[in-house]
PDB file of C-alpha atoms and ligand atoms in Angstrom:
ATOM      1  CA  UNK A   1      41.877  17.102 -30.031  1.00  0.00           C
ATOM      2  CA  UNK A   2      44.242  17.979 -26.831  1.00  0.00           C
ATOM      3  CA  UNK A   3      44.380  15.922 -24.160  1.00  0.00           C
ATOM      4  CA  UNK A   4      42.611  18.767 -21.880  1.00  0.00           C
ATOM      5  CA  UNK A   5      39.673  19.140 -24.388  1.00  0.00           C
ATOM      6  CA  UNK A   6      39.348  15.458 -24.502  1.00  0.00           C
ATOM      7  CA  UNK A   7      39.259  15.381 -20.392  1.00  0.00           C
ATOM      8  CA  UNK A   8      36.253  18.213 -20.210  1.00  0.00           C
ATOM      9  CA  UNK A   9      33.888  15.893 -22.907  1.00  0.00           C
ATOM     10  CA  UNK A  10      34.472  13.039 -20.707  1.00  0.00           C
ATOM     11  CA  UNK A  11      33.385  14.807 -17.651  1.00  0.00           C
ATOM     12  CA  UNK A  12      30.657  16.511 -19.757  1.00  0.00           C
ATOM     13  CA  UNK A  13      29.366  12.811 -20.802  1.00  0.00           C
ATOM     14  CA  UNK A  14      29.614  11.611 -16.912  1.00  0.00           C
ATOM     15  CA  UNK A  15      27.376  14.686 -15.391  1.00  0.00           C
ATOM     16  CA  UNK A  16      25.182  14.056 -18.319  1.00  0.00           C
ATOM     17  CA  UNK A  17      24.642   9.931 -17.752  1.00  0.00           C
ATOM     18  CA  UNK A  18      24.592  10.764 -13.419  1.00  0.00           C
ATOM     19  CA  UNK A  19      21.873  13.447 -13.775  1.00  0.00           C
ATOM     20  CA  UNK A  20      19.538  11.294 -16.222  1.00  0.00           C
ATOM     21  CA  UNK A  21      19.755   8.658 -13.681  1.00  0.00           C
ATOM     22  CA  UNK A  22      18.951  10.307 -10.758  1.00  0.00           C
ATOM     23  CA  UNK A  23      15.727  11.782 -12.629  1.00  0.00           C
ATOM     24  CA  UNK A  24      14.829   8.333 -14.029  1.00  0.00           C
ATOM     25  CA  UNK A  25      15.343   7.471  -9.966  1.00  0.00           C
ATOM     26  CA  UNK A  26      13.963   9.971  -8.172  1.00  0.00           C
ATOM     27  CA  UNK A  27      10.147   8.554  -8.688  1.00  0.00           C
ATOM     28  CA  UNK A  28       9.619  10.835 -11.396  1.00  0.00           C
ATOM     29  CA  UNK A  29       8.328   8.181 -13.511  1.00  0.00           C
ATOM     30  CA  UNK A  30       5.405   6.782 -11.380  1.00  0.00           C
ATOM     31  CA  UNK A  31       5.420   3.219 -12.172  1.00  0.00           C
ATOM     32  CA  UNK A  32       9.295   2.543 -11.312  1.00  0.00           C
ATOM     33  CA  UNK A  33       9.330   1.323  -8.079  1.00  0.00           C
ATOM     34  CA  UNK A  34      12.959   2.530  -7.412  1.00  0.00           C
ATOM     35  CA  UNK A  35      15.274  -0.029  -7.537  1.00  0.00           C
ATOM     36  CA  UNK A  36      12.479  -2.682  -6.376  1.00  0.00           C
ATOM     37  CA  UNK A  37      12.412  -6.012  -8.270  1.00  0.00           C
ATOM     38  CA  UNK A  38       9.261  -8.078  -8.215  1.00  0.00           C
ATOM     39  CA  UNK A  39      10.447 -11.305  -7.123  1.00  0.00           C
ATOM     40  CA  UNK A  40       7.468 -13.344  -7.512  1.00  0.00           C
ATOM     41  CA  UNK A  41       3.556 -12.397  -8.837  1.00  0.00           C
ATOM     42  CA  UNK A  42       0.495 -14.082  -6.915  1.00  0.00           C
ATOM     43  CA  UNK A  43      -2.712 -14.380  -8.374  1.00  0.00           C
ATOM     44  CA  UNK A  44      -5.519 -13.696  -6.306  1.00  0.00           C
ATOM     45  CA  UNK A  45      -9.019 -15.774  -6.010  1.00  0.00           C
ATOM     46  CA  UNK A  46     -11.530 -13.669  -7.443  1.00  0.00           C
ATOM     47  CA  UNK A  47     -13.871 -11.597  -4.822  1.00  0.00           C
ATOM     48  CA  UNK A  48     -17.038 -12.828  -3.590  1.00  0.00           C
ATOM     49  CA  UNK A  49     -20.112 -10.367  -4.242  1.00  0.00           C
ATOM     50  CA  UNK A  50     -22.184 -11.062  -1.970  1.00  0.00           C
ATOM     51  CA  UNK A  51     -21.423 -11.790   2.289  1.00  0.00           C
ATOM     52  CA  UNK A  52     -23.319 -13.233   5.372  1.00  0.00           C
ATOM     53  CA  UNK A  53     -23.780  -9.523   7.021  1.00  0.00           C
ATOM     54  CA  UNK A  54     -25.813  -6.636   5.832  1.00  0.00           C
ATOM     55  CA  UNK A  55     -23.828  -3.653   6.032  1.00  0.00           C
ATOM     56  CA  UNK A  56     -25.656  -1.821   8.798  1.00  0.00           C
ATOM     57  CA  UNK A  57     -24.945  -5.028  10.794  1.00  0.00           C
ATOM     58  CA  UNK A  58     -21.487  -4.202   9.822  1.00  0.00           C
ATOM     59  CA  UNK A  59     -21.027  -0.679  10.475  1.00  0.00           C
ATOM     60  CA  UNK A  60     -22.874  -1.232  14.369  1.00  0.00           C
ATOM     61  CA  UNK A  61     -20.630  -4.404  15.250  1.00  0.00           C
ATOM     62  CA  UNK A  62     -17.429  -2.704  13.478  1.00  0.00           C
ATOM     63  CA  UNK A  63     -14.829  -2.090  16.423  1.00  0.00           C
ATOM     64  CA  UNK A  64     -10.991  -1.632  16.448  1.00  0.00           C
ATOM     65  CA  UNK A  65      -9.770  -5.228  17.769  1.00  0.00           C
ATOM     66  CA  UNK A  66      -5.816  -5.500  18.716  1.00  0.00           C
ATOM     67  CA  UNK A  67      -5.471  -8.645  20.033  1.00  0.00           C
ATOM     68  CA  UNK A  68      -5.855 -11.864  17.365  1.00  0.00           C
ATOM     69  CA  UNK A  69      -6.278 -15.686  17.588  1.00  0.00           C
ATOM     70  CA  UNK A  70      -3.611 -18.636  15.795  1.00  0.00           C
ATOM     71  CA  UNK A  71      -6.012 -19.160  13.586  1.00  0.00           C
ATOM     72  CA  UNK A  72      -4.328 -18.229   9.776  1.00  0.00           C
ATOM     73  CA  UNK A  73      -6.207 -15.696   7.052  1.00  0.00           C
ATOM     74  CA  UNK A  74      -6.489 -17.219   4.161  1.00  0.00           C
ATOM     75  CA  UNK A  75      -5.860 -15.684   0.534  1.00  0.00           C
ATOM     76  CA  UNK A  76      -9.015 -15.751   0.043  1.00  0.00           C
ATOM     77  CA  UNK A  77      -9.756 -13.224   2.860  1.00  0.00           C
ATOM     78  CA  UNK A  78      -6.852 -11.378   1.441  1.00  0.00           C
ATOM     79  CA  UNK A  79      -8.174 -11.332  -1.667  1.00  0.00           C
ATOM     80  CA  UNK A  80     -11.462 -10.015  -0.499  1.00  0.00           C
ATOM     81  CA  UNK A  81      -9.783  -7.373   2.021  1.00  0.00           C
ATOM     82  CA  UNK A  82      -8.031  -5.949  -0.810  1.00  0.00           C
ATOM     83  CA  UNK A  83     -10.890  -5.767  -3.178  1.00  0.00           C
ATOM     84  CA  UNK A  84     -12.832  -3.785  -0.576  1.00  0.00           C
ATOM     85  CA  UNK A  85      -9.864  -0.883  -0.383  1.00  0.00           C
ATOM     86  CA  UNK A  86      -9.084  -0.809  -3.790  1.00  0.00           C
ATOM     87  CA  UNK A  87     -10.710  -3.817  -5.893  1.00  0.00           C
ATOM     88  CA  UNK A  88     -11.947  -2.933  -9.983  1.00  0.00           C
ATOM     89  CA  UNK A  89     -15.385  -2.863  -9.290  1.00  0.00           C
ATOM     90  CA  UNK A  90     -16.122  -1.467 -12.790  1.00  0.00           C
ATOM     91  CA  UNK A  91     -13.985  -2.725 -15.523  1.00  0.00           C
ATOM     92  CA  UNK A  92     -15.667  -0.328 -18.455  1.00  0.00           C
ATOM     93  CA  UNK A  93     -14.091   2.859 -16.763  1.00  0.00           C
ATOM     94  CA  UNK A  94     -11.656   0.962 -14.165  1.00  0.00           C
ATOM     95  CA  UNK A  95     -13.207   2.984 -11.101  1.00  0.00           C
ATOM     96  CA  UNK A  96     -12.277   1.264  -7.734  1.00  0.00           C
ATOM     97  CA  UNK A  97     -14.250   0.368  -4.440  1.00  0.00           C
ATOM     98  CA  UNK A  98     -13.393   3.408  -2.922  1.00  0.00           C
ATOM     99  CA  UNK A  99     -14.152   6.765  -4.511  1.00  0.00           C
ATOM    100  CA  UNK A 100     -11.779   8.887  -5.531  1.00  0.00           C
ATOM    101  CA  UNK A 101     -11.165  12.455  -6.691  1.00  0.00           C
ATOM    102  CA  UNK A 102     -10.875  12.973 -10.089  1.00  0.00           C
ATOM    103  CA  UNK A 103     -10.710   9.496 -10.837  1.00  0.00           C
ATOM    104  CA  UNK A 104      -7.028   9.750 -10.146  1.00  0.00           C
ATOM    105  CA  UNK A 105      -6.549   6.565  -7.454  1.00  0.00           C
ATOM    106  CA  UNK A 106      -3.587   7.942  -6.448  1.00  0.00           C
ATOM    107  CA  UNK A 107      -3.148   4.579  -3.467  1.00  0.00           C
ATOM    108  CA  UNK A 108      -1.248   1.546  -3.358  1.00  0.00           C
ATOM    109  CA  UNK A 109      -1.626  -1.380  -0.790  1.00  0.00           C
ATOM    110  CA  UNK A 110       0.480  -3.376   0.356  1.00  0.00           C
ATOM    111  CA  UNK A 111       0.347  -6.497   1.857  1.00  0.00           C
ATOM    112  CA  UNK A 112       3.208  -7.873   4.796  1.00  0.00           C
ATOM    113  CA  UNK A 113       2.493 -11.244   5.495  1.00  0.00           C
ATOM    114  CA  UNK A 114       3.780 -13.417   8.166  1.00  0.00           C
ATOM    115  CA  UNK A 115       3.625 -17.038   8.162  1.00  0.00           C
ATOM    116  CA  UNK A 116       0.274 -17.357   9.738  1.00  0.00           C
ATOM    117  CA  UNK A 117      -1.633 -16.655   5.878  1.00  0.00           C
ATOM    118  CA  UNK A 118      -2.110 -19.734   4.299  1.00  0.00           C
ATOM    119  CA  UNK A 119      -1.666 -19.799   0.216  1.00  0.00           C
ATOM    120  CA  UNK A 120       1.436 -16.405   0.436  1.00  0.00           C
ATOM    121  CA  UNK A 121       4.918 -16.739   1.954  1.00  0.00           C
ATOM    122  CA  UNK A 122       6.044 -14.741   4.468  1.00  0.00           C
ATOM    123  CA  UNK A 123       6.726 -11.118   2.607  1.00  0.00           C
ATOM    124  CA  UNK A 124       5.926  -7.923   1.506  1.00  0.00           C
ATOM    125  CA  UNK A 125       3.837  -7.651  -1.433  1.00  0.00           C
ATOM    126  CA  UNK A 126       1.881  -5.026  -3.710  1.00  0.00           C
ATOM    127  CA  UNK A 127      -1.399  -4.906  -4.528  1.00  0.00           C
ATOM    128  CA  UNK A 128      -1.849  -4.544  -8.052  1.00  0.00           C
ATOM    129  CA  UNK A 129      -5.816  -4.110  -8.480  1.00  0.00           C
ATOM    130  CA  UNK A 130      -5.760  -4.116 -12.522  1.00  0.00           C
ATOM    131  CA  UNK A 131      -4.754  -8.041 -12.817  1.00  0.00           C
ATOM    132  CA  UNK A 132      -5.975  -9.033  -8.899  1.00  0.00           C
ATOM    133  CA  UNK A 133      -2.078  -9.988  -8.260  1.00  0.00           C
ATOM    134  CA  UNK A 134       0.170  -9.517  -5.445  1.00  0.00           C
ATOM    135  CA  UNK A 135       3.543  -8.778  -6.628  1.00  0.00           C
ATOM    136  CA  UNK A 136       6.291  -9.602  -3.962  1.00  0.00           C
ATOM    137  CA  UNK A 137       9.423  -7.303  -3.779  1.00  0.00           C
ATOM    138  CA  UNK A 138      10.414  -8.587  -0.242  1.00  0.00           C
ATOM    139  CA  UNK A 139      10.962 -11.625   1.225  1.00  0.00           C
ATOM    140  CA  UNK A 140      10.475 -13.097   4.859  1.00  0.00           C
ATOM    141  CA  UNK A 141       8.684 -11.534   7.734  1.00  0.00           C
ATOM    142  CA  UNK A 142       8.562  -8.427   7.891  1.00  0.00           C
ATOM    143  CA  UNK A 143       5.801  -7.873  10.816  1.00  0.00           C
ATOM    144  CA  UNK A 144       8.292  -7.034  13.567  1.00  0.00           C
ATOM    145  CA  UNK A 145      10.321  -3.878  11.488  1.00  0.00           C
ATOM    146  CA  UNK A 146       6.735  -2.878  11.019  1.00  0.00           C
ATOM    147  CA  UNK A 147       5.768  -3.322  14.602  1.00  0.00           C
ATOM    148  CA  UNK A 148       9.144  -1.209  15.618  1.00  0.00           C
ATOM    149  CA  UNK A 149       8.706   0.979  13.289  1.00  0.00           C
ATOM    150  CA  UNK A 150       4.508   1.918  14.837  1.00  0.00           C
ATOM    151  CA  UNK A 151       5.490   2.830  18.153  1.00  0.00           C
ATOM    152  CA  UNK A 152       6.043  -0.791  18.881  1.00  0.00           C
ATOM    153  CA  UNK A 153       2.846  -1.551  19.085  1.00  0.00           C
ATOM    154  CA  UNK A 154       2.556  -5.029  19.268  1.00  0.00           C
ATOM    155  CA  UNK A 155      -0.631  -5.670  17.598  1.00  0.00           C
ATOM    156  CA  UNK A 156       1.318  -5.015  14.343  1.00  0.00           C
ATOM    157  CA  UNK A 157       3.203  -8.137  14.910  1.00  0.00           C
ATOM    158  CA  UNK A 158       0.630 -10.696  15.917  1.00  0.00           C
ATOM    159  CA  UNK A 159      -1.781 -10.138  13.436  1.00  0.00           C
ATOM    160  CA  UNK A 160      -0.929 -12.265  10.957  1.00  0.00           C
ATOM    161  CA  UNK A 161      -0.394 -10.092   7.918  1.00  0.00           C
ATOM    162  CA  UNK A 162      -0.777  -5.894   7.934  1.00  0.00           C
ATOM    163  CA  UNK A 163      -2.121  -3.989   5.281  1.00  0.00           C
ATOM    164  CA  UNK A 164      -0.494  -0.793   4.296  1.00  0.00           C
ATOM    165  CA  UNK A 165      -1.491   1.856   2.292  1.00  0.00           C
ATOM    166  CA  UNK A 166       0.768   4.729   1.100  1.00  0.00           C
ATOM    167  CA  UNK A 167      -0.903   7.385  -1.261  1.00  0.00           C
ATOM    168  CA  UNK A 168       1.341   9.528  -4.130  1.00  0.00           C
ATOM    169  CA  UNK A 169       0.350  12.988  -3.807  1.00  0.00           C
ATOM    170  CA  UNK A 170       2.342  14.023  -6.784  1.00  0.00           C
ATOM    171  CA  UNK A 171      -0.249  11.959  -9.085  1.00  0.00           C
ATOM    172  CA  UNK A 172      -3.075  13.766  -7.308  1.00  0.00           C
ATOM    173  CA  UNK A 173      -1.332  16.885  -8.030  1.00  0.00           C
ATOM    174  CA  UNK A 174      -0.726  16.356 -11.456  1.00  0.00           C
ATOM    175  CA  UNK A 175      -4.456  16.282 -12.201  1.00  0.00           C
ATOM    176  CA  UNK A 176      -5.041  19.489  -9.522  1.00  0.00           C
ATOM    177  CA  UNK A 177      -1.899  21.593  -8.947  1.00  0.00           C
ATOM    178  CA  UNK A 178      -3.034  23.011  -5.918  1.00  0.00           C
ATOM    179  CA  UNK A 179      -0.836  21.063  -2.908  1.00  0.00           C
ATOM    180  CA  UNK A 180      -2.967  21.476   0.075  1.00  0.00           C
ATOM    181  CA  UNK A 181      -6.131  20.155  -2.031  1.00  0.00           C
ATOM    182  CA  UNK A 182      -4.139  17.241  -3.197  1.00  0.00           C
ATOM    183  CA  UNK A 183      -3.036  16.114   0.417  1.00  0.00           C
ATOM    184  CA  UNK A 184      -5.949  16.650   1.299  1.00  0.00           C
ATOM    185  CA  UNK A 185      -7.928  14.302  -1.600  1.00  0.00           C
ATOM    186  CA  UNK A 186      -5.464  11.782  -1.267  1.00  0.00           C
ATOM    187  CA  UNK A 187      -5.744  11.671   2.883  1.00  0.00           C
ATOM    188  CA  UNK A 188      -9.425  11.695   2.416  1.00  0.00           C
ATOM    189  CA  UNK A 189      -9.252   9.082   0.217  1.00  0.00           C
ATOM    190  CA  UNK A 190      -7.635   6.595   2.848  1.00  0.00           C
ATOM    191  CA  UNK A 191     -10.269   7.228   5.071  1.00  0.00           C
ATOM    192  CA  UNK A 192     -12.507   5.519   2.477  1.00  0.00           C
ATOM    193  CA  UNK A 193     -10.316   2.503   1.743  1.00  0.00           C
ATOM    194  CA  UNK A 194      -9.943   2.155   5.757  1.00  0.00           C
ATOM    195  CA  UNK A 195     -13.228   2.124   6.527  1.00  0.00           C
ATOM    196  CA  UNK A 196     -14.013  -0.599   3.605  1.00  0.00           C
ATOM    197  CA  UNK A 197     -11.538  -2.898   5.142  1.00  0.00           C
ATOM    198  CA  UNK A 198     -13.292  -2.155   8.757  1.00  0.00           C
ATOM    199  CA  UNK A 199     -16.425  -3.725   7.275  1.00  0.00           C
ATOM    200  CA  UNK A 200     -14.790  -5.847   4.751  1.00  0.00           C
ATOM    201  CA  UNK A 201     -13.140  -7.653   7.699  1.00  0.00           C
ATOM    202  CA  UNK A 202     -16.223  -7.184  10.068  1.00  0.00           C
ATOM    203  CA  UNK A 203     -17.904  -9.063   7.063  1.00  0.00           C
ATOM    204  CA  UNK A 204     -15.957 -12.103   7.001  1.00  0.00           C
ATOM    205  CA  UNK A 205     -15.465 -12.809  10.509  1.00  0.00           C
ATOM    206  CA  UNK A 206     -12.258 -10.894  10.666  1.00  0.00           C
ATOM    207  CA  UNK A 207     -11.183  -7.834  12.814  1.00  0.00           C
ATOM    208  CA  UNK A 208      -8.335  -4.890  12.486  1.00  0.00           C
ATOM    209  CA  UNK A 209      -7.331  -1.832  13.773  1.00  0.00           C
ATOM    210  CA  UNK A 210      -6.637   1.543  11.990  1.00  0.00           C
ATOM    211  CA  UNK A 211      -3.003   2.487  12.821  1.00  0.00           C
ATOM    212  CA  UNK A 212      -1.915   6.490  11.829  1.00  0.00           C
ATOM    213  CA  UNK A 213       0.821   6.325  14.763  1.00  0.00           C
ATOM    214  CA  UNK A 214       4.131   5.478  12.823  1.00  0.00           C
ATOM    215  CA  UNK A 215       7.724   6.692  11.526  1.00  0.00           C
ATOM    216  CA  UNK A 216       6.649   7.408   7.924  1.00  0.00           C
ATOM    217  CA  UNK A 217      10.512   7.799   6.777  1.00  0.00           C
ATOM    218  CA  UNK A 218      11.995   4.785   8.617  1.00  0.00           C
ATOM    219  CA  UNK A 219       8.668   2.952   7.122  1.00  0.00           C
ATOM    220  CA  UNK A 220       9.569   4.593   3.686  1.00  0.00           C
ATOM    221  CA  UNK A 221      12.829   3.336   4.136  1.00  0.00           C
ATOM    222  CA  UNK A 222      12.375  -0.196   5.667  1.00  0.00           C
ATOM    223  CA  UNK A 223       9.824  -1.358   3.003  1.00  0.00           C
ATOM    224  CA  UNK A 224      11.699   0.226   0.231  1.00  0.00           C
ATOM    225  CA  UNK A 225       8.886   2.625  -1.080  1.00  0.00           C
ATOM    226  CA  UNK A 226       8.966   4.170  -4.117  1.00  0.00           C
ATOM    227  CA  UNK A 227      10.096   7.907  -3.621  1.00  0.00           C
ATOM    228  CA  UNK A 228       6.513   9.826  -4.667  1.00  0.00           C
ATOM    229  CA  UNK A 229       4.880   7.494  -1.787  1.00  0.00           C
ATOM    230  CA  UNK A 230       3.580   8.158   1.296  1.00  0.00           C
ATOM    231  CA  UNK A 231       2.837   5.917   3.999  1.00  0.00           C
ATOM    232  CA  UNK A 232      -0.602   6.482   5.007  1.00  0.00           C
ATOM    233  CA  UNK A 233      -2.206   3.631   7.472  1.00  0.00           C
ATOM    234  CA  UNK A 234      -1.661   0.352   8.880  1.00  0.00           C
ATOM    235  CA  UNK A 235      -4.069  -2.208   9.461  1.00  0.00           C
ATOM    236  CA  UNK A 236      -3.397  -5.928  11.124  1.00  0.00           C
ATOM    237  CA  UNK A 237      -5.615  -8.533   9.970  1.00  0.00           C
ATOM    238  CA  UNK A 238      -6.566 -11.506  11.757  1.00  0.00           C
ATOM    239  CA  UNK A 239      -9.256 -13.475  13.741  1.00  0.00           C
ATOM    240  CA  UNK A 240     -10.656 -12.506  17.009  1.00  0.00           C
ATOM    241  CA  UNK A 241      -9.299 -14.023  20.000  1.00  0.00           C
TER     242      UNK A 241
HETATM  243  C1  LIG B 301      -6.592   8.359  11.926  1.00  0.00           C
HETATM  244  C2  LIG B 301      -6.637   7.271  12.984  1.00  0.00           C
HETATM  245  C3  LIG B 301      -5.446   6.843  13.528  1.00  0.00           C
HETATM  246  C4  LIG B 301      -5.450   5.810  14.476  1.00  0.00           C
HETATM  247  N1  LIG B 301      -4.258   5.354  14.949  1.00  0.00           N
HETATM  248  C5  LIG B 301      -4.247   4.317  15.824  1.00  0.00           C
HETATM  249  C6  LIG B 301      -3.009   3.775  16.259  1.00  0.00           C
HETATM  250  O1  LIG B 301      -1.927   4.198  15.854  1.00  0.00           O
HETATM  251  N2  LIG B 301      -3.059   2.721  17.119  1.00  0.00           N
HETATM  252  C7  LIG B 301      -4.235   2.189  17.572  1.00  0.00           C
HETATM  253  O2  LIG B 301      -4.194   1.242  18.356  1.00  0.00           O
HETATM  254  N3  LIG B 301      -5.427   2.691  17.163  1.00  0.00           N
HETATM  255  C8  LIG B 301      -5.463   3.736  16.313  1.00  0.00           C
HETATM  256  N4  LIG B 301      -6.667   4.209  15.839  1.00  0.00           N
HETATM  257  C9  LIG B 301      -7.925   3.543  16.248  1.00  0.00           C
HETATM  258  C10 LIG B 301      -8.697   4.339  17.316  1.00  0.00           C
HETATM  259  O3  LIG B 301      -8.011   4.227  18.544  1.00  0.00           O
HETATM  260  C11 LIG B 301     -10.120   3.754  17.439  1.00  0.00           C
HETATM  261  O4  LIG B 301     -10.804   3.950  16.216  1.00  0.00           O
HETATM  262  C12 LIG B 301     -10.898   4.427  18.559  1.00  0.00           C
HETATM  263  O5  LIG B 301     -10.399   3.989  19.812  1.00  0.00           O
HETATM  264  C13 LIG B 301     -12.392   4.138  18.507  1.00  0.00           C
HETATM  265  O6  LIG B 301     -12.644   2.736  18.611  1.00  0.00           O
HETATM  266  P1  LIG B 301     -13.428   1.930  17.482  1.00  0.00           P
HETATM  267  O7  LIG B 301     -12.637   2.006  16.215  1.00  0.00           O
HETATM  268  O8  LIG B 301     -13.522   0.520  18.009  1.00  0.00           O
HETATM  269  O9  LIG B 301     -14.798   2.537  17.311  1.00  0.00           O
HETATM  270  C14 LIG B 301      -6.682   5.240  14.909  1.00  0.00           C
HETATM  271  C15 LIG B 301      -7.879   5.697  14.340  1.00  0.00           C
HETATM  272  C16 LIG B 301      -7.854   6.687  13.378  1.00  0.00           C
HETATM  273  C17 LIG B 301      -9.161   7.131  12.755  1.00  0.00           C
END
């Protein structure tokens, strides 16, 4: 073989290895979390079912609260916050606190904890409902990128860890095609994990506040989400002050 045949294979063998990659990259495959490593799993008490408040006493006292005591969560309020948005609640058919169209579940939550939570370094974690872990993929506090990165709102910051859940419209669309539908399932579908953690919190002596005022691509950037995410809401935990 000539030495200018031998040059074109080569090139034909790098545009081959640089394309697969940037398929296998691009979020195509939906449980690849980009180039995300889980640095460390948590596992999570299991949920208490059954509280102190019924949930009309809930829904009347619920109220968006932006200012929050020292006083740490612990992981067992975690725990119990993130059943409510997106906890197994039956394990035959794996269906989820919150409904969802189609039985798709196309959200994640994420947890980004500062040092105020006792029982979870400070860090960025994901939910993972299906084994009640937290998988960490970032460390230290990252409360005050978050904060920057919602207007600077400041509540972001002193609560002592945020919840954040992104949704992957792709997944939704994969099951119905139509795009406007899917957005619109998959924002719907927030709504009902938000308003869980509203009364989840209400329920356990806790208080948040619903945040939809934020720069989804420095947030997509910042907390390294995976491509076919997007960032949907924002809610700071903590205690009243
Ligand atoms: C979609 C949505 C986005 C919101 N975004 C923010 C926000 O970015 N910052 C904030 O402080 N509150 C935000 N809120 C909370 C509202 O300000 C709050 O629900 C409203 O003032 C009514 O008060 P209540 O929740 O105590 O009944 C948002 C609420 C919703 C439903």
């Amino acid at each position: 073989m000539d030495r200018k045949k031998k040059l074109v294979i080569i090139c034909l063998i790098i545009i081959f290895i640089g394309v697969s990659s940037a398929y296998y990259f691009s979020g195509s495959n939906k449980t690849t979390y980009n180039n995300r490593q889980v640095i460390g799993t948590v596992s999570l008490p299991a949920p208490q079912l059954t509280g102190n408040l019924s949930v009309e006493a809930a829904i009347e006292n619920r109220r968006s609260v932006r200012h929050y005591s020292n006083e740490s969560v612990t992981l067992d309020n975690v725990s119990q916050i993130l059943w409510s948005a997106q906890g197994i609640t039956n394990t035959q058919y794996q269906l989820r606190a919150a409904p969802s169209a189609g039985q798709v579940y196309p959200l994640e939550v994420y947890v980004i904890a500062g040092p105020n939570v006792s029982g979870l370094k400070e860090g960025v974690y994901q939910y993972e409902p299906s084994n009640n872990t937290l998988e960490m993929f970032m460390n230290g506090d990252l409360r005050g990128d978050l904060s920057t990165i919602a207007d600077g709102q400041p509540w972001v910051k002193q609560a002592p860890l945020d919840i954040l859940i992104t949704g992957n419209d792709q997944k939704m669309m994969d099951k119905y095609p139509d795009k406007d539908l899917s957005i619109r399932f998959v924002d719907l579908e927030a709504g009902h994990a938000g308003e869980n953690i509203y009364l989840q919190a209400e329920s356990l002596g806790l208080v948040t506040v619903s945040l939809g005022s934020f720069d989804s691509n420095q947030l997509s950037q910042k907390f390294e989400l995976p491509s076919n995410e997007t960032p949907l809401y924002i809610f700071p935990i903590g205690h009243p002050q």
